[in-house]
Amino acid sequence: IDGPTRAVMARADADLAGGTPVAVRSGRFWFNDWAAEWLPALTSLRGATTLQGREWLPGWDESVGRVEALQRCPSTRCVEAWMREARVDYLIDTTGQRLDLEVIHAEGDVTLYRIDVASHLGRSGITRIGATTAAGITAGAMSRGWRLAVPG
């Protein structure tokens, strides 16, 4: 993994809560996407596009299809739609393509972006709580960092 990619990963690790899902867009196939593969090993973050080690889990083909769809995204609009669908707020992009998204940090051709997915999901009564533990969260919802918003 090159220096700029390691530097952006380190910045993401320093700025984001442990376990935060981060997607990697490299334009590569999953089996040679070194940035996605090494993200969980080099940081405390969860690789939303890391497929290595998941080959034997149910839903494998669908997972590969989702990750390949992001890698083929030609535009900001496509990337943003993918991230909203995947409910992932952060993206490390190593393609060198500049996206019209909020830049958190950049090193050379590698950029950490943020999208506020929760602002769109909040309309349906779901809010992002990150790694925070709260009473009443189901194990499945908590593993994804979501909880039902209770009007108050």
PDB file of N, CA and C in Angstrom, residues 8-76:
ATOM      1  N   VAL A   8      -3.920   8.491   4.489  1.00  0.00           N
ATOM      2  CA  VAL A   8      -5.359   8.754   4.559  1.00  0.00           C
ATOM      3  C   VAL A   8      -6.027   7.761   5.501  1.00  0.00           C
ATOM      4  N   MET A   9      -5.601   6.497   5.465  1.00  0.00           N
ATOM      5  CA  MET A   9      -6.142   5.504   6.408  1.00  0.00           C
ATOM      6  C   MET A   9      -5.840   5.909   7.843  1.00  0.00           C
ATOM      7  N   ALA A  10      -4.611   6.367   8.092  1.00  0.00           N
ATOM      8  CA  ALA A  10      -4.226   6.774   9.447  1.00  0.00           C
ATOM      9  C   ALA A  10      -5.063   7.959   9.908  1.00  0.00           C
ATOM     10  N   ARG A  11      -5.310   8.904   9.019  1.00  0.00           N
ATOM     11  CA  ARG A  11      -6.137  10.066   9.370  1.00  0.00           C
ATOM     12  C   ARG A  11      -7.567   9.625   9.676  1.00  0.00           C
ATOM     13  N   ALA A  12      -8.121   8.739   8.845  1.00  0.00           N
ATOM     14  CA  ALA A  12      -9.469   8.227   9.089  1.00  0.00           C
ATOM     15  C   ALA A  12      -9.526   7.522  10.442  1.00  0.00           C
ATOM     16  N   ASP A  13      -8.513   6.726  10.737  1.00  0.00           N
ATOM     17  CA  ASP A  13      -8.467   5.997  12.001  1.00  0.00           C
ATOM     18  C   ASP A  13      -8.409   6.957  13.184  1.00  0.00           C
ATOM     19  N   ALA A  14      -7.683   8.057  13.033  1.00  0.00           N
ATOM     20  CA  ALA A  14      -7.563   9.042  14.110  1.00  0.00           C
ATOM     21  C   ALA A  14      -8.854   9.840  14.294  1.00  0.00           C
ATOM     22  N   ASP A  15      -9.561  10.116  13.204  1.00  0.00           N
ATOM     23  CA  ASP A  15     -10.733  10.995  13.254  1.00  0.00           C
ATOM     24  C   ASP A  15     -12.053  10.280  13.526  1.00  0.00           C
ATOM     25  N   LEU A  16     -12.141   8.996  13.188  1.00  0.00           N
ATOM     26  CA  LEU A  16     -13.422   8.280  13.267  1.00  0.00           C
ATOM     27  C   LEU A  16     -13.429   7.301  14.428  1.00  0.00           C
ATOM     28  N   ALA A  17     -14.602   7.037  14.956  1.00  0.00           N
ATOM     29  CA  ALA A  17     -14.751   6.070  16.051  1.00  0.00           C
ATOM     30  C   ALA A  17     -14.422   4.663  15.556  1.00  0.00           C
ATOM     31  N   GLY A  18     -13.807   3.865  16.391  1.00  0.00           N
ATOM     32  CA  GLY A  18     -13.521   2.478  16.055  1.00  0.00           C
ATOM     33  C   GLY A  18     -14.782   1.758  15.616  1.00  0.00           C
ATOM     34  N   GLY A  19     -14.674   0.938  14.580  1.00  0.00           N
ATOM     35  CA  GLY A  19     -15.816   0.194  14.074  1.00  0.00           C
ATOM     36  C   GLY A  19     -16.647   0.945  13.048  1.00  0.00           C
ATOM     37  N   THR A  20     -16.327   2.217  12.800  1.00  0.00           N
ATOM     38  CA  THR A  20     -17.060   2.983  11.791  1.00  0.00           C
ATOM     39  C   THR A  20     -16.859   2.337  10.422  1.00  0.00           C
ATOM     40  N   PRO A  21     -17.944   2.092   9.683  1.00  0.00           N
ATOM     41  CA  PRO A  21     -17.786   1.506   8.350  1.00  0.00           C
ATOM     42  C   PRO A  21     -17.235   2.536   7.355  1.00  0.00           C
ATOM     43  N   VAL A  22     -16.244   2.116   6.596  1.00  0.00           N
ATOM     44  CA  VAL A  22     -15.621   2.957   5.579  1.00  0.00           C
ATOM     45  C   VAL A  22     -15.538   2.141   4.292  1.00  0.00           C
ATOM     46  N   ALA A  23     -16.021   2.706   3.202  1.00  0.00           N
ATOM     47  CA  ALA A  23     -15.915   2.057   1.891  1.00  0.00           C
ATOM     48  C   ALA A  23     -14.608   2.491   1.230  1.00  0.00           C
ATOM     49  N   VAL A  24     -14.061   1.619   0.403  1.00  0.00           N
ATOM     50  CA  VAL A  24     -12.880   1.958  -0.383  1.00  0.00           C
ATOM     51  C   VAL A  24     -13.245   1.830  -1.850  1.00  0.00           C
ATOM     52  N   ARG A  25     -12.964   2.871  -2.613  1.00  0.00           N
ATOM     53  CA  ARG A  25     -13.184   2.861  -4.069  1.00  0.00           C
ATOM     54  C   ARG A  25     -11.823   2.991  -4.735  1.00  0.00           C
ATOM     55  N   SER A  26     -11.405   1.914  -5.361  1.00  0.00           N
ATOM     56  CA  SER A  26     -10.095   1.877  -6.014  1.00  0.00           C
ATOM     57  C   SER A  26     -10.200   1.628  -7.518  1.00  0.00           C
ATOM     58  N   GLY A  27     -11.364   1.173  -7.958  1.00  0.00           N
ATOM     59  CA  GLY A  27     -11.518   0.792  -9.350  1.00  0.00           C
ATOM     60  C   GLY A  27     -10.978  -0.601  -9.633  1.00  0.00           C
ATOM     61  N   ARG A  28     -10.549  -1.310  -8.609  1.00  0.00           N
ATOM     62  CA  ARG A  28      -9.980  -2.654  -8.762  1.00  0.00           C
ATOM     63  C   ARG A  28     -11.025  -3.723  -8.404  1.00  0.00           C
ATOM     64  N   PHE A  29     -10.768  -4.938  -8.867  1.00  0.00           N
ATOM     65  CA  PHE A  29     -11.587  -6.074  -8.448  1.00  0.00           C
ATOM     66  C   PHE A  29     -11.261  -6.389  -6.992  1.00  0.00           C
ATOM     67  N   TRP A  30     -12.206  -6.972  -6.266  1.00  0.00           N
ATOM     68  CA  TRP A  30     -12.051  -7.215  -4.831  1.00  0.00           C
ATOM     69  C   TRP A  30     -10.803  -8.018  -4.497  1.00  0.00           C
ATOM     70  N   PHE A  31     -10.411  -8.950  -5.350  1.00  0.00           N
ATOM     71  CA  PHE A  31      -9.297  -9.842  -5.016  1.00  0.00           C
ATOM     72  C   PHE A  31      -7.928  -9.184  -5.178  1.00  0.00           C
ATOM     73  N   ASN A  32      -7.859  -7.990  -5.758  1.00  0.00           N
ATOM     74  CA  ASN A  32      -6.588  -7.274  -5.782  1.00  0.00           C
ATOM     75  C   ASN A  32      -6.746  -5.820  -5.353  1.00  0.00           C
ATOM     76  N   ASP A  33      -7.723  -5.580  -4.484  1.00  0.00           N
ATOM     77  CA  ASP A  33      -7.937  -4.252  -3.923  1.00  0.00           C
ATOM     78  C   ASP A  33      -7.218  -4.197  -2.580  1.00  0.00           C
ATOM     79  N   TRP A  34      -5.954  -3.833  -2.633  1.00  0.00           N
ATOM     80  CA  TRP A  34      -5.108  -3.885  -1.437  1.00  0.00           C
ATOM     81  C   TRP A  34      -5.587  -2.905  -0.375  1.00  0.00           C
ATOM     82  N   ALA A  35      -6.049  -1.741  -0.781  1.00  0.00           N
ATOM     83  CA  ALA A  35      -6.506  -0.752   0.205  1.00  0.00           C
ATOM     84  C   ALA A  35      -7.708  -1.284   0.984  1.00  0.00           C
ATOM     85  N   ALA A  36      -8.689  -1.846   0.283  1.00  0.00           N
ATOM     86  CA  ALA A  36      -9.868  -2.398   0.974  1.00  0.00           C
ATOM     87  C   ALA A  36      -9.473  -3.579   1.850  1.00  0.00           C
ATOM     88  N   GLU A  37      -8.568  -4.415   1.351  1.00  0.00           N
ATOM     89  CA  GLU A  37      -8.158  -5.592   2.108  1.00  0.00           C
ATOM     90  C   GLU A  37      -7.440  -5.218   3.407  1.00  0.00           C
ATOM     91  N   TRP A  38      -6.582  -4.215   3.347  1.00  0.00           N
ATOM     92  CA  TRP A  38      -5.761  -3.878   4.502  1.00  0.00           C
ATOM     93  C   TRP A  38      -6.390  -2.859   5.442  1.00  0.00           C
ATOM     94  N   LEU A  39      -7.455  -2.176   5.027  1.00  0.00           N
ATOM     95  CA  LEU A  39      -8.080  -1.166   5.886  1.00  0.00           C
ATOM     96  C   LEU A  39      -8.397  -1.696   7.288  1.00  0.00           C
ATOM     97  N   PRO A  40      -9.096  -2.846   7.428  1.00  0.00           N
ATOM     98  CA  PRO A  40      -9.413  -3.317   8.785  1.00  0.00           C
ATOM     99  C   PRO A  40      -8.182  -3.765   9.575  1.00  0.00           C
ATOM    100  N   ALA A  41      -7.122  -4.175   8.885  1.00  0.00           N
ATOM    101  CA  ALA A  41      -5.914  -4.634   9.577  1.00  0.00           C
ATOM    102  C   ALA A  41      -5.064  -3.459  10.064  1.00  0.00           C
ATOM    103  N   LEU A  42      -5.088  -2.353   9.324  1.00  0.00           N
ATOM    104  CA  LEU A  42      -4.237  -1.212   9.664  1.00  0.00           C
ATOM    105  C   LEU A  42      -4.951  -0.135  10.478  1.00  0.00           C
ATOM    106  N   THR A  43      -6.264  -0.298  10.672  1.00  0.00           N
ATOM    107  CA  THR A  43      -7.047   0.692  11.419  1.00  0.00           C
ATOM    108  C   THR A  43      -8.026  -0.032  12.345  1.00  0.00           C
ATOM    109  N   SER A  44      -8.750   0.739  13.121  1.00  0.00           N
ATOM    110  CA  SER A  44      -9.813   0.170  13.962  1.00  0.00           C
ATOM    111  C   SER A  44     -11.172   0.282  13.261  1.00  0.00           C
ATOM    112  N   LEU A  45     -11.163   0.605  11.973  1.00  0.00           N
ATOM    113  CA  LEU A  45     -12.379   0.838  11.203  1.00  0.00           C
ATOM    114  C   LEU A  45     -12.881  -0.451  10.571  1.00  0.00           C
ATOM    115  N   ARG A  46     -14.157  -0.463  10.189  1.00  0.00           N
ATOM    116  CA  ARG A  46     -14.743  -1.628   9.518  1.00  0.00           C
ATOM    117  C   ARG A  46     -14.746  -1.372   8.019  1.00  0.00           C
ATOM    118  N   GLY A  47     -14.170  -2.283   7.275  1.00  0.00           N
ATOM    119  CA  GLY A  47     -14.116  -2.157   5.823  1.00  0.00           C
ATOM    120  C   GLY A  47     -15.445  -2.545   5.198  1.00  0.00           C
ATOM    121  N   ALA A  48     -16.231  -1.562   4.771  1.00  0.00           N
ATOM    122  CA  ALA A  48     -17.543  -1.836   4.176  1.00  0.00           C
ATOM    123  C   ALA A  48     -17.421  -2.503   2.815  1.00  0.00           C
ATOM    124  N   THR A  49     -16.246  -2.426   2.198  1.00  0.00           N
ATOM    125  CA  THR A  49     -16.023  -3.056   0.893  1.00  0.00           C
ATOM    126  C   THR A  49     -14.927  -4.118   0.967  1.00  0.00           C
ATOM    127  N   THR A  50     -14.566  -4.539   2.180  1.00  0.00           N
ATOM    128  CA  THR A  50     -13.561  -5.582   2.346  1.00  0.00           C
ATOM    129  C   THR A  50     -14.242  -6.939   2.240  1.00  0.00           C
ATOM    130  N   LEU A  51     -13.876  -7.687   1.212  1.00  0.00           N
ATOM    131  CA  LEU A  51     -14.510  -8.992   0.998  1.00  0.00           C
ATOM    132  C   LEU A  51     -13.617 -10.153   1.425  1.00  0.00           C
ATOM    133  N   GLN A  52     -12.317  -9.920   1.540  1.00  0.00           N
ATOM    134  CA  GLN A  52     -11.409 -10.992   1.925  1.00  0.00           C
ATOM    135  C   GLN A  52     -11.829 -11.566   3.276  1.00  0.00           C
ATOM    136  N   GLY A  53     -11.902 -12.896   3.336  1.00  0.00           N
ATOM    137  CA  GLY A  53     -12.315 -13.577   4.557  1.00  0.00           C
ATOM    138  C   GLY A  53     -13.815 -13.804   4.660  1.00  0.00           C
ATOM    139  N   ARG A  54     -14.580 -13.304   3.690  1.00  0.00           N
ATOM    140  CA  ARG A  54     -16.038 -13.463   3.719  1.00  0.00           C
ATOM    141  C   ARG A  54     -16.525 -14.440   2.656  1.00  0.00           C
ATOM    142  N   GLU A  55     -15.602 -15.051   1.963  1.00  0.00           N
ATOM    143  CA  GLU A  55     -15.948 -15.918   0.834  1.00  0.00           C
ATOM    144  C   GLU A  55     -16.895 -17.049   1.214  1.00  0.00           C
ATOM    145  N   TRP A  56     -16.875 -17.462   2.460  1.00  0.00           N
ATOM    146  CA  TRP A  56     -17.652 -18.624   2.881  1.00  0.00           C
ATOM    147  C   TRP A  56     -18.967 -18.246   3.547  1.00  0.00           C
ATOM    148  N   LEU A  57     -19.230 -16.971   3.650  1.00  0.00           N
ATOM    149  CA  LEU A  57     -20.446 -16.516   4.332  1.00  0.00           C
ATOM    150  C   LEU A  57     -21.630 -16.457   3.376  1.00  0.00           C
ATOM    151  N   PRO A  58     -22.837 -16.612   3.908  1.00  0.00           N
ATOM    152  CA  PRO A  58     -24.035 -16.474   3.066  1.00  0.00           C
ATOM    153  C   PRO A  58     -24.084 -15.078   2.439  1.00  0.00           C
ATOM    154  N   GLY A  59     -24.607 -14.990   1.239  1.00  0.00           N
ATOM    155  CA  GLY A  59     -24.735 -13.709   0.562  1.00  0.00           C
ATOM    156  C   GLY A  59     -23.488 -13.261  -0.168  1.00  0.00           C
ATOM    157  N   TRP A  60     -22.549 -14.186  -0.375  1.00  0.00           N
ATOM    158  CA  TRP A  60     -21.268 -13.852  -1.004  1.00  0.00           C
ATOM    159  C   TRP A  60     -21.449 -13.191  -2.378  1.00  0.00           C
ATOM    160  N   ASP A  61     -22.231 -13.796  -3.240  1.00  0.00           N
ATOM    161  CA  ASP A  61     -22.399 -13.252  -4.594  1.00  0.00           C
ATOM    162  C   ASP A  61     -22.985 -11.844  -4.568  1.00  0.00           C
ATOM    163  N   GLU A  62     -23.947 -11.605  -3.692  1.00  0.00           N
ATOM    164  CA  GLU A  62     -24.538 -10.279  -3.576  1.00  0.00           C
ATOM    165  C   GLU A  62     -23.515  -9.272  -3.065  1.00  0.00           C
ATOM    166  N   SER A  63     -22.679  -9.678  -2.109  1.00  0.00           N
ATOM    167  CA  SER A  63     -21.642  -8.788  -1.584  1.00  0.00           C
ATOM    168  C   SER A  63     -20.648  -8.403  -2.677  1.00  0.00           C
ATOM    169  N   VAL A  64     -20.233  -9.377  -3.460  1.00  0.00           N
ATOM    170  CA  VAL A  64     -19.307  -9.097  -4.563  1.00  0.00           C
ATOM    171  C   VAL A  64     -19.956  -8.125  -5.554  1.00  0.00           C
ATOM    172  N   GLY A  65     -21.215  -8.360  -5.879  1.00  0.00           N
ATOM    173  CA  GLY A  65     -21.924  -7.483  -6.809  1.00  0.00           C
ATOM    174  C   GLY A  65     -22.006  -6.048  -6.306  1.00  0.00           C
ATOM    175  N   ARG A  66     -22.282  -5.882  -5.014  1.00  0.00           N
ATOM    176  CA  ARG A  66     -22.360  -4.529  -4.439  1.00  0.00           C
ATOM    177  C   ARG A  66     -21.018  -3.815  -4.511  1.00  0.00           C
ATOM    178  N   VAL A  67     -19.951  -4.532  -4.150  1.00  0.00           N
ATOM    179  CA  VAL A  67     -18.618  -3.918  -4.164  1.00  0.00           C
ATOM    180  C   VAL A  67     -18.198  -3.592  -5.598  1.00  0.00           C
ATOM    181  N   GLU A  68     -18.451  -4.498  -6.524  1.00  0.00           N
ATOM    182  CA  GLU A  68     -18.102  -4.235  -7.925  1.00  0.00           C
ATOM    183  C   GLU A  68     -18.879  -3.037  -8.474  1.00  0.00           C
ATOM    184  N   ALA A  69     -20.117  -2.862  -8.028  1.00  0.00           N
ATOM    185  CA  ALA A  69     -20.914  -1.717  -8.482  1.00  0.00           C
ATOM    186  C   ALA A  69     -20.243  -0.403  -8.070  1.00  0.00           C
ATOM    187  N   LEU A  70     -19.739  -0.325  -6.851  1.00  0.00           N
ATOM    188  CA  LEU A  70     -19.041   0.887  -6.411  1.00  0.00           C
ATOM    189  C   LEU A  70     -17.775   1.106  -7.236  1.00  0.00           C
ATOM    190  N   GLN A  71     -17.031   0.033  -7.470  1.00  0.00           N
ATOM    191  CA  GLN A  71     -15.772   0.178  -8.214  1.00  0.00           C
ATOM    192  C   GLN A  71     -16.013   0.682  -9.635  1.00  0.00           C
ATOM    193  N   ARG A  72     -17.160   0.384 -10.202  1.00  0.00           N
ATOM    194  CA  ARG A  72     -17.485   0.811 -11.577  1.00  0.00           C
ATOM    195  C   ARG A  72     -18.170   2.170 -11.631  1.00  0.00           C
ATOM    196  N   CYS A  73     -18.462   2.774 -10.503  1.00  0.00           N
ATOM    197  CA  CYS A  73     -19.150   4.069 -10.501  1.00  0.00           C
ATOM    198  C   CYS A  73     -18.331   5.113 -11.262  1.00  0.00           C
ATOM    199  N   PRO A  74     -18.939   5.748 -12.279  1.00  0.00           N
ATOM    200  CA  PRO A  74     -18.204   6.724 -13.077  1.00  0.00           C
ATOM    201  C   PRO A  74     -18.329   8.170 -12.581  1.00  0.00           C
ATOM    202  N   SER A  75     -19.207   8.409 -11.590  1.00  0.00           N
ATOM    203  CA  SER A  75     -19.504   9.798 -11.230  1.00  0.00           C
ATOM    204  C   SER A  75     -19.788   9.945  -9.745  1.00  0.00           C
ATOM    205  N   THR A  76     -19.764  11.202  -9.310  1.00  0.00           N
ATOM    206  CA  THR A  76     -20.124  11.523  -7.927  1.00  0.00           C
ATOM    207  C   THR A  76     -21.526  11.029  -7.623  1.00  0.00           C
TER     208      THR A  76
END
